[in-house]
């Protein structure tokens, strides 16, 4: 029986987080607002309206293109993409056809412990349409979103399965957020996917007709839809009726199936022509440099650095770089404390959980990275034990936001390092544990650990374990 492989290319649309819309001065933030209040003659497509390109949207598109390693076209232009739909009042979308802003990029994604490169064809700028809400018997129209700037990022068909598609899309989301281009919040519809899916017998390199699944708006539906569509095509092929031409399908969330909408439209169907109301864009080297300067260190670079420089494992590195603020916090803590391993354990196993339970975002953490670094230094210098830090100091820091040095002083938590005080305590424990002492003297030197434990317990955790160990050795074995 023929073995098949799936071939996937993704188009990702993301709304840019600009203050105003792409071609007019309407407010671009309509979350929780009344329908149809952020509109004007331009974004409503009235006759005679004149669009003006939003400079911030252009800069965000350039910055994003750079972040996905695209070449920036110095000459770019807008084109009209003509089609009729009720959410598109002008009857055409202003998009970019043959001269997009970014060309030929790529990103790297981590699959298990391997890194895979996904090539990107292009990034272009276009405006969003309004929103349709279908209710029983009627359709409601909200044009607040009409004219919102979108970047569309089109990948090569380099993706081989649903899981890879999801990881690729998650990485694009992270990149958009790192460079401040888009909040890319899926639940608010700020990022949507179209997935082109085809199959071919393993070993072949030609591409067979594809089905483009439109408007997937969650990572889950992206995965489920690709799996469904690829199996549907395999079944058709095995029944002797493989796809004859490209087609457009919709994803039905209710039935978890794809539904055939239409034959895939080709570029000619849209009658693209240069947008006559907007001058072509000429993008200067200077502007490109300015955008490049705003680029932060990107998630994949950071992920690699966290592994190589701070000794994290892959899943820890992925976890911290998921969100730029968490990555910043970790790096700050690792550098300031000088102990990346303790930084990882205090942030990853304790603080993040505390913040999560208290529903506090890391930006508002009552424990600053400076203070947590201080706490780690107190442990490293032997001033307090790891245990005391976790059980006594950290909680107090979380509640009061105080500096750990002050807490240690106020609660007199510092370890007992005074030799004579510890010697007295050791002698007392020795006199109470004849059996263990005999074992130690009889050659079982490991049993000394039990005495160290007893001394620390008697000191309520404040005895410095290293000094206690030295004293016991001296008293018993020398
Ligand atoms: Zn407007
Ligand atoms: Mn598009």
CSV table of C-alpha atoms and ligand atoms in Angstrom, one decimal:
chain,number,residue,atom,x,y,z
A,1,UNK,CA,0.0,0.0,0.0
A,2,UNK,CA,1.2,3.5,-0.8
A,3,UNK,CA,2.6,5.4,2.1
A,4,UNK,CA,1.7,9.1,2.1
A,5,UNK,CA,3.2,12.3,3.5
A,6,UNK,CA,1.4,15.5,4.2
A,7,UNK,CA,2.7,18.8,2.7
A,8,UNK,CA,1.5,22.0,4.4
A,9,UNK,CA,2.0,25.7,3.7
A,10,UNK,CA,0.6,28.3,6.1
A,11,UNK,CA,-0.7,31.8,5.6
A,12,UNK,CA,-0.8,33.7,8.9
A,13,UNK,CA,-2.8,36.9,9.2
A,14,UNK,CA,-1.9,39.1,12.3
A,15,UNK,CA,-3.5,42.4,13.3
A,16,UNK,CA,-0.9,45.1,13.9
A,17,UNK,CA,-1.2,46.9,17.3
A,18,UNK,CA,-1.1,50.4,15.9
A,19,UNK,CA,-3.0,53.3,17.4
A,20,UNK,CA,-5.0,54.0,14.3
A,21,UNK,CA,-6.2,52.0,11.3
A,22,UNK,CA,-4.1,51.4,8.1
A,23,UNK,CA,-5.4,54.1,5.9
A,24,UNK,CA,-7.4,56.4,8.2
A,25,UNK,CA,-7.2,57.9,11.7
A,26,UNK,CA,-10.0,55.7,13.2
A,27,UNK,CA,-9.1,54.1,16.6
A,28,UNK,CA,-7.6,50.7,15.9
A,29,UNK,CA,-8.7,49.3,19.3
A,30,UNK,CA,-12.3,48.2,19.3
A,31,UNK,CA,-12.2,45.5,21.9
A,32,UNK,CA,-15.4,45.6,24.0
A,33,UNK,CA,-16.6,48.7,22.1
A,34,UNK,CA,-20.0,49.2,20.6
A,35,UNK,CA,-20.3,48.1,17.0
A,36,UNK,CA,-19.7,50.6,14.1
A,37,UNK,CA,-18.3,53.5,16.2
A,38,UNK,CA,-14.7,53.4,15.0
A,39,UNK,CA,-15.6,54.1,11.4
A,40,UNK,CA,-15.2,56.9,8.9
A,41,UNK,CA,-15.7,57.5,5.1
A,42,UNK,CA,-12.3,56.0,4.3
A,43,UNK,CA,-12.6,52.7,6.1
A,44,UNK,CA,-16.3,52.5,5.0
A,45,UNK,CA,-15.2,52.9,1.3
A,46,UNK,CA,-17.3,55.9,0.5
A,47,UNK,CA,-16.8,57.3,-3.1
A,48,UNK,CA,-14.1,59.8,-3.3
A,49,UNK,CA,-12.3,58.8,-0.1
A,50,UNK,CA,-8.6,59.1,0.0
A,51,UNK,CA,-6.5,56.7,2.0
A,52,UNK,CA,-3.1,57.6,3.6
A,53,UNK,CA,-0.7,55.0,4.7
A,54,UNK,CA,-0.1,54.7,8.4
A,55,UNK,CA,3.7,55.1,9.0
A,56,UNK,CA,3.6,53.0,12.2
A,57,UNK,CA,2.0,50.1,10.4
A,58,UNK,CA,4.7,50.3,7.7
A,59,UNK,CA,7.4,50.3,10.4
A,60,UNK,CA,5.9,47.3,12.2
A,61,UNK,CA,5.6,45.4,8.9
A,62,UNK,CA,9.3,46.1,8.2
A,63,UNK,CA,10.3,45.1,11.7
A,64,UNK,CA,8.4,41.9,11.5
A,65,UNK,CA,9.9,41.1,8.1
A,66,UNK,CA,13.3,41.6,9.6
A,67,UNK,CA,12.5,39.3,12.5
A,68,UNK,CA,11.6,36.5,10.1
A,69,UNK,CA,14.8,37.1,8.1
A,70,UNK,CA,13.1,38.5,5.0
A,71,UNK,CA,14.8,40.8,2.6
A,72,UNK,CA,13.1,44.2,2.6
A,73,UNK,CA,12.0,45.5,-0.8
A,74,UNK,CA,13.1,49.1,-1.2
A,75,UNK,CA,10.3,49.5,-3.7
A,76,UNK,CA,6.9,48.2,-2.6
A,77,UNK,CA,3.4,49.1,-3.5
A,78,UNK,CA,-0.3,48.5,-2.7
A,79,UNK,CA,-2.7,46.7,-5.0
A,80,UNK,CA,-6.4,46.4,-5.1
A,81,UNK,CA,-7.7,42.8,-4.7
A,82,UNK,CA,-11.3,42.9,-6.0
A,83,UNK,CA,-14.0,40.8,-4.6
A,84,UNK,CA,-17.4,41.3,-3.2
A,85,UNK,CA,-18.3,40.4,0.3
A,86,UNK,CA,-20.7,42.1,2.8
A,87,UNK,CA,-17.9,42.8,5.3
A,88,UNK,CA,-15.9,44.7,2.6
A,89,UNK,CA,-17.7,47.9,1.9
A,90,UNK,CA,-15.3,49.2,-0.8
A,91,UNK,CA,-15.7,46.0,-2.8
A,92,UNK,CA,-11.9,45.5,-2.8
A,93,UNK,CA,-9.2,44.9,-0.3
A,94,UNK,CA,-6.0,47.1,-0.4
A,95,UNK,CA,-3.3,44.5,-0.3
A,96,UNK,CA,0.1,43.9,-1.9
A,97,UNK,CA,0.4,41.6,-5.0
A,98,UNK,CA,3.7,41.4,-6.7
A,99,UNK,CA,5.8,43.8,-4.6
A,100,UNK,CA,5.3,42.9,-1.0
A,101,UNK,CA,7.4,44.5,1.8
A,102,UNK,CA,9.3,41.3,2.8
A,103,UNK,CA,10.6,38.5,0.6
A,104,UNK,CA,12.4,35.2,1.1
A,105,UNK,CA,12.7,34.8,4.9
A,106,UNK,CA,12.7,31.8,7.3
A,107,UNK,CA,12.4,30.9,10.9
A,108,UNK,CA,13.7,28.0,12.9
A,109,UNK,CA,11.4,25.9,15.1
A,110,UNK,CA,12.2,23.2,17.7
A,111,UNK,CA,10.6,19.8,17.1
A,112,UNK,CA,11.5,17.5,20.0
A,113,UNK,CA,15.2,18.1,20.3
A,114,UNK,CA,15.7,18.9,16.6
A,115,UNK,CA,15.7,22.3,14.9
A,116,UNK,CA,13.9,22.7,11.6
A,117,UNK,CA,14.0,25.6,9.2
A,118,UNK,CA,10.7,26.7,7.7
A,119,UNK,CA,11.2,29.1,4.7
A,120,UNK,CA,8.9,32.0,4.2
A,121,UNK,CA,7.8,33.3,0.8
A,122,UNK,CA,6.7,36.8,1.7
A,123,UNK,CA,5.2,39.2,4.2
A,124,UNK,CA,2.8,41.8,3.0
A,125,UNK,CA,0.6,44.5,4.4
A,126,UNK,CA,-3.2,44.7,3.9
A,127,UNK,CA,-6.3,45.9,5.6
A,128,UNK,CA,-8.8,43.7,7.5
A,129,UNK,CA,-12.5,43.4,6.7
A,130,UNK,CA,-15.4,44.0,9.1
A,131,UNK,CA,-17.0,41.3,11.2
A,132,UNK,CA,-20.1,39.4,10.4
A,133,UNK,CA,-22.2,37.8,13.1
A,134,UNK,CA,-24.8,35.3,11.8
A,135,UNK,CA,-27.8,34.9,14.0
A,136,UNK,CA,-30.9,33.0,13.2
A,137,UNK,CA,-32.5,34.6,10.2
A,138,UNK,CA,-30.2,37.6,10.0
A,139,UNK,CA,-26.6,38.7,9.7
A,140,UNK,CA,-25.2,41.6,11.8
A,141,UNK,CA,-22.3,43.7,10.5
A,142,UNK,CA,-19.7,45.5,12.5
A,143,UNK,CA,-17.2,47.6,10.6
A,144,UNK,CA,-15.0,48.6,13.6
A,145,UNK,CA,-12.4,46.1,12.4
A,146,UNK,CA,-12.6,47.2,8.7
A,147,UNK,CA,-9.3,48.9,7.9
A,148,UNK,CA,-7.3,47.4,10.7
A,149,UNK,CA,-3.7,46.8,9.5
A,150,UNK,CA,-2.8,43.2,8.9
A,151,UNK,CA,0.5,41.5,8.1
A,152,UNK,CA,0.1,38.3,6.0
A,153,UNK,CA,3.0,35.9,6.4
A,154,UNK,CA,3.1,33.1,3.8
A,155,UNK,CA,5.3,30.1,4.3
A,156,UNK,CA,6.7,27.7,1.7
A,157,UNK,CA,5.1,24.2,1.9
A,158,UNK,CA,7.9,23.1,4.3
A,159,UNK,CA,5.7,21.9,7.0
A,160,UNK,CA,5.1,18.1,7.3
A,161,UNK,CA,2.4,17.5,9.8
A,162,UNK,CA,-0.1,19.1,12.1
A,163,UNK,CA,2.2,19.3,15.1
A,164,UNK,CA,4.9,21.1,13.1
A,165,UNK,CA,2.2,23.5,11.8
A,166,UNK,CA,1.2,24.3,15.4
A,167,UNK,CA,4.8,24.8,16.5
A,168,UNK,CA,5.5,27.0,13.5
A,169,UNK,CA,2.4,29.2,14.2
A,170,UNK,CA,3.3,29.4,17.9
A,171,UNK,CA,6.7,30.6,17.0
A,172,UNK,CA,5.3,33.3,14.7
A,173,UNK,CA,3.1,34.4,17.5
A,174,UNK,CA,6.0,34.7,19.9
A,175,UNK,CA,8.0,36.7,17.3
A,176,UNK,CA,5.1,39.1,16.7
A,177,UNK,CA,4.9,39.7,20.4
A,178,UNK,CA,8.6,40.0,21.0
A,179,UNK,CA,8.9,42.7,18.3
A,180,UNK,CA,5.8,44.5,19.6
A,181,UNK,CA,4.0,44.2,16.2
A,182,UNK,CA,0.9,42.4,17.4
A,183,UNK,CA,-0.6,41.1,20.6
A,184,UNK,CA,-1.5,38.1,18.4
A,185,UNK,CA,-4.3,37.2,20.8
A,186,UNK,CA,-6.1,34.3,19.1
A,187,UNK,CA,-9.2,34.6,21.3
A,188,UNK,CA,-9.7,38.2,20.1
A,189,UNK,CA,-9.2,37.1,16.5
A,190,UNK,CA,-5.9,39.0,16.2
A,191,UNK,CA,-4.2,36.1,14.5
A,192,UNK,CA,-5.8,33.7,12.0
A,193,UNK,CA,-4.5,30.9,9.8
A,194,UNK,CA,-5.2,29.5,6.4
A,195,UNK,CA,-3.6,26.1,5.8
A,196,UNK,CA,-2.9,24.7,2.4
A,197,UNK,CA,-2.8,20.9,2.7
A,198,UNK,CA,-1.9,18.3,0.1
A,199,UNK,CA,-0.6,14.8,0.2
A,200,UNK,CA,1.9,12.8,-1.9
A,201,UNK,CA,3.4,9.3,-1.9
A,202,UNK,CA,6.5,9.2,0.3
A,203,UNK,CA,9.6,9.7,-1.8
A,204,UNK,CA,8.0,12.0,-4.5
A,205,UNK,CA,8.9,15.7,-4.5
A,206,UNK,CA,6.2,17.1,-6.8
A,207,UNK,CA,3.3,18.9,-5.3
A,208,UNK,CA,-0.3,17.6,-5.9
A,209,UNK,CA,-3.5,19.7,-5.8
A,210,UNK,CA,-4.1,21.2,-2.5
A,211,UNK,CA,-7.1,22.2,-0.3
A,212,UNK,CA,-6.8,25.5,1.4
A,213,UNK,CA,-8.5,25.5,4.8
A,214,UNK,CA,-9.7,29.0,5.5
A,215,UNK,CA,-9.8,31.1,8.7
A,216,UNK,CA,-8.7,28.7,11.4
A,217,UNK,CA,-8.7,30.7,14.6
A,218,UNK,CA,-7.1,28.5,17.2
A,219,UNK,CA,-4.1,26.3,17.5
A,220,UNK,CA,-6.4,23.4,18.2
A,221,UNK,CA,-8.5,23.8,15.1
A,222,UNK,CA,-5.3,24.3,13.1
A,223,UNK,CA,-4.1,20.8,14.2
A,224,UNK,CA,-7.4,19.1,14.0
A,225,UNK,CA,-8.3,20.5,10.6
A,226,UNK,CA,-4.9,19.5,9.1
A,227,UNK,CA,-5.2,16.0,10.4
A,228,UNK,CA,-8.8,15.7,9.1
A,229,UNK,CA,-8.0,17.1,5.7
A,230,UNK,CA,-4.9,15.0,5.1
A,231,UNK,CA,-6.8,11.8,6.0
A,232,UNK,CA,-9.7,12.9,3.8
A,233,UNK,CA,-7.3,13.3,0.8
A,234,UNK,CA,-5.6,9.9,1.6
A,235,UNK,CA,-9.0,8.2,1.6
A,236,UNK,CA,-10.0,9.9,-1.7
A,237,UNK,CA,-6.7,8.9,-3.3
A,238,UNK,CA,-7.1,5.3,-2.1
A,239,UNK,CA,-10.6,5.2,-3.6
A,240,UNK,CA,-9.1,6.2,-6.9
A,241,UNK,CA,-10.4,9.8,-6.9
A,242,UNK,CA,-7.6,12.1,-5.7
A,243,UNK,CA,-8.1,15.9,-5.8
A,244,UNK,CA,-8.2,17.1,-9.4
A,245,UNK,CA,-7.6,20.8,-8.7
A,246,UNK,CA,-6.9,23.2,-5.9
A,247,UNK,CA,-9.9,23.9,-3.8
A,248,UNK,CA,-11.0,26.1,-0.9
A,249,UNK,CA,-12.5,24.5,2.1
A,250,UNK,CA,-14.0,25.8,5.4
A,251,UNK,CA,-13.5,24.2,8.8
A,252,UNK,CA,-16.6,23.4,10.7
A,253,UNK,CA,-16.0,23.5,14.4
A,254,UNK,CA,-19.2,21.7,15.2
A,255,UNK,CA,-18.7,18.5,13.2
A,256,UNK,CA,-14.8,18.7,13.1
A,257,UNK,CA,-14.9,18.3,9.3
A,258,UNK,CA,-13.9,20.4,6.3
A,259,UNK,CA,-16.6,21.5,3.9
A,260,UNK,CA,-15.9,22.3,0.3
A,261,UNK,CA,-16.6,26.0,-0.4
A,262,UNK,CA,-15.4,26.5,-3.9
A,263,UNK,CA,-12.6,25.8,-6.4
A,264,UNK,CA,-9.6,27.8,-5.3
A,265,UNK,CA,-9.6,31.3,-6.8
A,266,UNK,CA,-6.5,32.2,-8.7
A,267,UNK,CA,-4.8,35.6,-8.7
A,268,UNK,CA,-6.5,36.4,-12.0
A,269,UNK,CA,-9.9,36.0,-10.3
A,270,UNK,CA,-9.1,39.0,-8.1
A,271,UNK,CA,-8.2,41.4,-11.0
A,272,UNK,CA,-5.3,42.8,-9.0
A,273,UNK,CA,-4.2,46.2,-10.2
A,274,UNK,CA,-2.0,48.9,-8.5
A,275,UNK,CA,-3.9,51.0,-6.0
A,276,UNK,CA,-4.4,54.3,-7.8
A,277,UNK,CA,-5.1,56.3,-4.6
A,278,UNK,CA,-1.8,55.5,-2.9
A,279,UNK,CA,1.7,56.4,-4.0
A,280,UNK,CA,4.2,53.5,-4.2
A,281,UNK,CA,6.2,52.9,-1.1
A,282,UNK,CA,9.9,53.7,-1.2
A,283,UNK,CA,11.6,52.2,1.8
A,284,UNK,CA,14.9,53.8,2.6
A,285,UNK,CA,18.0,52.1,4.0
A,286,UNK,CA,17.7,54.5,6.9
A,287,UNK,CA,14.2,53.4,7.7
A,288,UNK,CA,15.2,49.8,7.5
A,289,UNK,CA,18.1,50.5,9.9
A,290,UNK,CA,15.8,52.3,12.3
A,291,UNK,CA,13.5,49.3,12.4
A,292,UNK,CA,16.4,46.9,12.8
A,293,UNK,CA,17.5,48.8,15.9
A,294,UNK,CA,14.2,48.2,17.6
A,295,UNK,CA,14.4,44.5,17.2
A,296,UNK,CA,14.9,42.7,20.5
A,297,UNK,CA,16.8,39.4,20.8
A,298,UNK,CA,14.4,37.0,19.3
A,299,UNK,CA,12.9,33.9,21.0
A,300,UNK,CA,15.0,31.3,19.2
A,301,UNK,CA,18.3,33.1,19.7
A,302,UNK,CA,17.4,33.5,23.4
A,303,UNK,CA,16.4,29.8,23.7
A,304,UNK,CA,19.8,28.8,22.4
A,305,UNK,CA,21.6,31.2,24.7
A,306,UNK,CA,19.7,30.1,27.8
A,307,UNK,CA,20.8,26.5,27.1
A,308,UNK,CA,24.4,27.3,26.3
A,309,UNK,CA,25.1,30.1,28.7
A,310,UNK,CA,22.8,29.4,31.6
A,311,UNK,CA,22.7,25.6,31.5
A,312,UNK,CA,19.0,25.2,31.1
A,313,UNK,CA,17.5,22.2,29.4
A,314,UNK,CA,15.5,22.5,26.2
A,315,UNK,CA,12.1,22.5,27.8
A,316,UNK,CA,13.1,25.0,30.4
A,317,UNK,CA,14.5,27.2,27.7
A,318,UNK,CA,11.4,27.0,25.6
A,319,UNK,CA,9.2,27.7,28.7
A,320,UNK,CA,11.1,30.9,29.7
A,321,UNK,CA,11.3,32.3,26.1
A,322,UNK,CA,7.6,31.8,25.5
A,323,UNK,CA,7.0,35.2,26.9
A,324,UNK,CA,9.5,38.0,26.6
A,325,UNK,CA,8.8,39.4,30.1
A,326,UNK,CA,9.5,36.0,31.7
A,327,UNK,CA,12.6,35.6,29.6
A,328,UNK,CA,13.8,39.1,30.7
A,329,UNK,CA,13.1,38.3,34.3
A,330,UNK,CA,15.0,35.0,34.2
A,331,UNK,CA,18.0,36.5,32.4
A,332,UNK,CA,18.1,39.4,34.8
A,333,UNK,CA,18.0,37.1,37.8
A,334,UNK,CA,20.6,34.7,36.4
A,335,UNK,CA,23.0,37.6,35.7
A,336,UNK,CA,22.4,39.5,38.9
A,337,UNK,CA,22.5,36.5,41.3
A,338,UNK,CA,25.5,35.0,39.4
A,339,UNK,CA,23.9,31.6,40.0
A,340,UNK,CA,21.7,30.6,37.0
A,341,UNK,CA,20.9,27.2,38.4
A,342,UNK,CA,19.4,28.6,41.6
A,343,UNK,CA,17.8,31.3,39.5
A,344,UNK,CA,16.1,28.6,37.5
A,345,UNK,CA,14.9,26.7,40.6
A,346,UNK,CA,13.6,29.8,42.4
A,347,UNK,CA,11.8,31.3,39.4
A,348,UNK,CA,10.7,28.1,37.6
A,349,UNK,CA,9.6,26.0,40.5
A,350,UNK,CA,8.5,28.5,43.0
A,351,UNK,CA,7.8,32.1,41.9
A,352,UNK,CA,6.0,31.3,38.7
A,353,UNK,CA,3.7,29.0,40.6
A,354,UNK,CA,3.1,31.6,43.3
A,355,UNK,CA,2.3,34.3,40.7
A,356,UNK,CA,0.0,31.9,38.9
A,357,UNK,CA,-1.9,31.0,42.1
A,358,UNK,CA,-2.3,34.6,43.0
A,359,UNK,CA,-3.3,35.5,39.4
A,360,UNK,CA,-0.5,38.1,39.2
A,361,UNK,CA,1.4,38.8,36.0
A,362,UNK,CA,5.2,38.7,36.2
A,363,UNK,CA,5.5,42.4,35.4
A,364,UNK,CA,3.7,43.0,38.7
A,365,UNK,CA,5.5,40.5,40.7
A,366,UNK,CA,5.9,41.6,44.4
A,367,UNK,CA,9.3,40.0,44.3
A,368,UNK,CA,11.6,41.9,41.9
A,369,UNK,CA,14.4,40.2,40.1
A,370,UNK,CA,16.8,42.4,42.1
A,371,UNK,CA,15.4,41.1,45.4
A,372,UNK,CA,15.3,37.5,44.3
A,373,UNK,CA,18.9,37.8,43.2
A,374,UNK,CA,19.8,39.2,46.7
A,375,UNK,CA,18.1,36.1,48.2
A,376,UNK,CA,20.1,33.8,46.1
A,377,UNK,CA,23.3,35.6,47.1
A,378,UNK,CA,22.4,35.2,50.8
A,379,UNK,CA,22.2,31.4,50.2
A,380,UNK,CA,25.4,31.3,48.2
A,381,UNK,CA,27.3,33.2,50.9
A,382,UNK,CA,26.1,30.8,53.5
A,383,UNK,CA,24.2,33.5,55.4
A,384,UNK,CA,20.9,31.5,55.2
A,385,UNK,CA,20.1,28.0,54.2
A,386,UNK,CA,18.3,27.1,51.0
A,387,UNK,CA,15.5,25.7,53.2
A,388,UNK,CA,15.1,28.8,55.3
A,389,UNK,CA,15.1,30.9,52.1
A,390,UNK,CA,12.2,28.9,50.7
A,391,UNK,CA,10.2,28.4,53.8
A,392,UNK,CA,10.6,31.7,55.7
A,393,UNK,CA,12.0,34.4,53.5
A,394,UNK,CA,10.3,33.9,50.2
A,395,UNK,CA,6.8,34.0,51.5
A,396,UNK,CA,7.5,37.2,53.4
A,397,UNK,CA,9.0,38.8,50.3
A,398,UNK,CA,5.9,37.8,48.3
A,399,UNK,CA,3.6,39.4,50.8
A,400,UNK,CA,5.5,42.5,51.7
A,401,UNK,CA,7.8,43.0,48.7
A,402,UNK,CA,10.6,43.6,51.2
A,403,UNK,CA,14.3,43.2,50.6
A,404,UNK,CA,15.5,39.7,51.8
A,405,UNK,CA,18.4,41.3,53.8
A,406,UNK,CA,15.9,43.2,56.0
A,407,UNK,CA,13.7,40.1,56.5
A,408,UNK,CA,16.6,38.0,57.5
A,409,UNK,CA,17.7,40.7,60.1
A,410,UNK,CA,14.1,41.3,61.4
A,411,UNK,CA,13.4,37.6,61.9
A,412,UNK,CA,17.0,36.7,62.9
A,413,UNK,CA,17.1,33.9,60.4
A,414,UNK,CA,20.8,34.1,59.5
A,415,UNK,CA,22.7,30.8,59.9
A,416,UNK,CA,24.6,30.3,63.1
A,417,UNK,CA,28.2,30.5,62.0
A,418,UNK,CA,29.6,31.2,65.4
A,419,UNK,CA,32.0,28.3,66.1
A,420,UNK,CA,31.8,28.1,69.8
A,421,UNK,CA,28.0,28.2,69.8
A,422,UNK,CA,28.0,25.4,67.2
A,423,UNK,CA,30.6,23.4,69.1
A,424,UNK,CA,28.4,23.4,72.2
A,425,UNK,CA,25.4,22.2,70.2
A,426,UNK,CA,27.5,19.5,68.5
A,427,UNK,CA,28.8,18.2,71.8
A,428,UNK,CA,25.2,18.0,73.1
A,429,UNK,CA,24.1,16.0,70.1
A,430,UNK,CA,27.1,13.7,70.4
A,431,UNK,CA,26.3,12.9,74.0
A,432,UNK,CA,22.7,12.1,73.0
A,433,UNK,CA,23.6,9.7,70.2
A,434,UNK,CA,26.0,7.0,71.5
A,435,UNK,CA,25.0,4.4,69.0
A,436,UNK,CA,25.7,6.6,65.9
A,437,UNK,CA,29.0,7.8,67.5
A,438,UNK,CA,30.1,4.2,68.0
A,439,UNK,CA,29.3,3.5,64.3
A,440,UNK,CA,31.3,6.5,63.1
A,441,UNK,CA,34.3,5.6,65.3
A,442,UNK,CA,34.0,2.0,64.0
A,443,UNK,CA,34.6,3.2,60.5
A,444,UNK,CA,31.1,4.1,59.2
A,445,UNK,CA,32.1,7.8,58.5
A,446,UNK,CA,28.9,8.3,56.4
A,447,UNK,CA,26.8,8.1,59.5
A,448,UNK,CA,28.1,11.5,60.4
A,449,UNK,CA,25.4,12.9,58.1
A,450,UNK,CA,22.8,11.8,60.6
A,451,UNK,CA,24.5,13.9,63.3
A,452,UNK,CA,24.7,16.9,61.0
A,453,UNK,CA,21.0,16.6,60.4
A,454,UNK,CA,20.3,16.4,64.2
A,455,UNK,CA,22.4,19.5,64.9
A,456,UNK,CA,20.6,21.5,62.2
A,457,UNK,CA,17.3,20.3,63.5
A,458,UNK,CA,18.2,21.3,67.0
A,459,UNK,CA,19.2,24.8,65.7
A,460,UNK,CA,15.8,25.1,63.9
A,461,UNK,CA,17.6,25.1,60.5
A,462,UNK,CA,19.9,27.9,61.4
A,463,UNK,CA,23.2,26.0,61.8
A,464,UNK,CA,25.5,26.2,58.8
A,465,UNK,CA,25.8,22.6,57.6
A,466,UNK,CA,29.3,22.9,56.3
A,467,UNK,CA,30.7,24.3,59.6
A,468,UNK,CA,28.7,21.7,61.6
A,469,UNK,CA,30.2,18.9,59.5
A,470,UNK,CA,33.7,20.3,60.1
A,471,UNK,CA,33.2,20.5,63.8
A,472,UNK,CA,31.8,17.0,64.1
A,473,UNK,CA,34.7,15.6,62.1
A,474,UNK,CA,37.1,17.3,64.3
A,475,UNK,CA,35.4,16.2,67.5
A,476,UNK,CA,34.9,12.5,66.5
A,477,UNK,CA,37.7,11.6,64.1
A,478,UNK,CA,40.7,13.6,65.0
B,1,LIG,ZN1,-11.8,55.0,9.3
B,2,LIG,MN1,-4.8,38.1,3.1
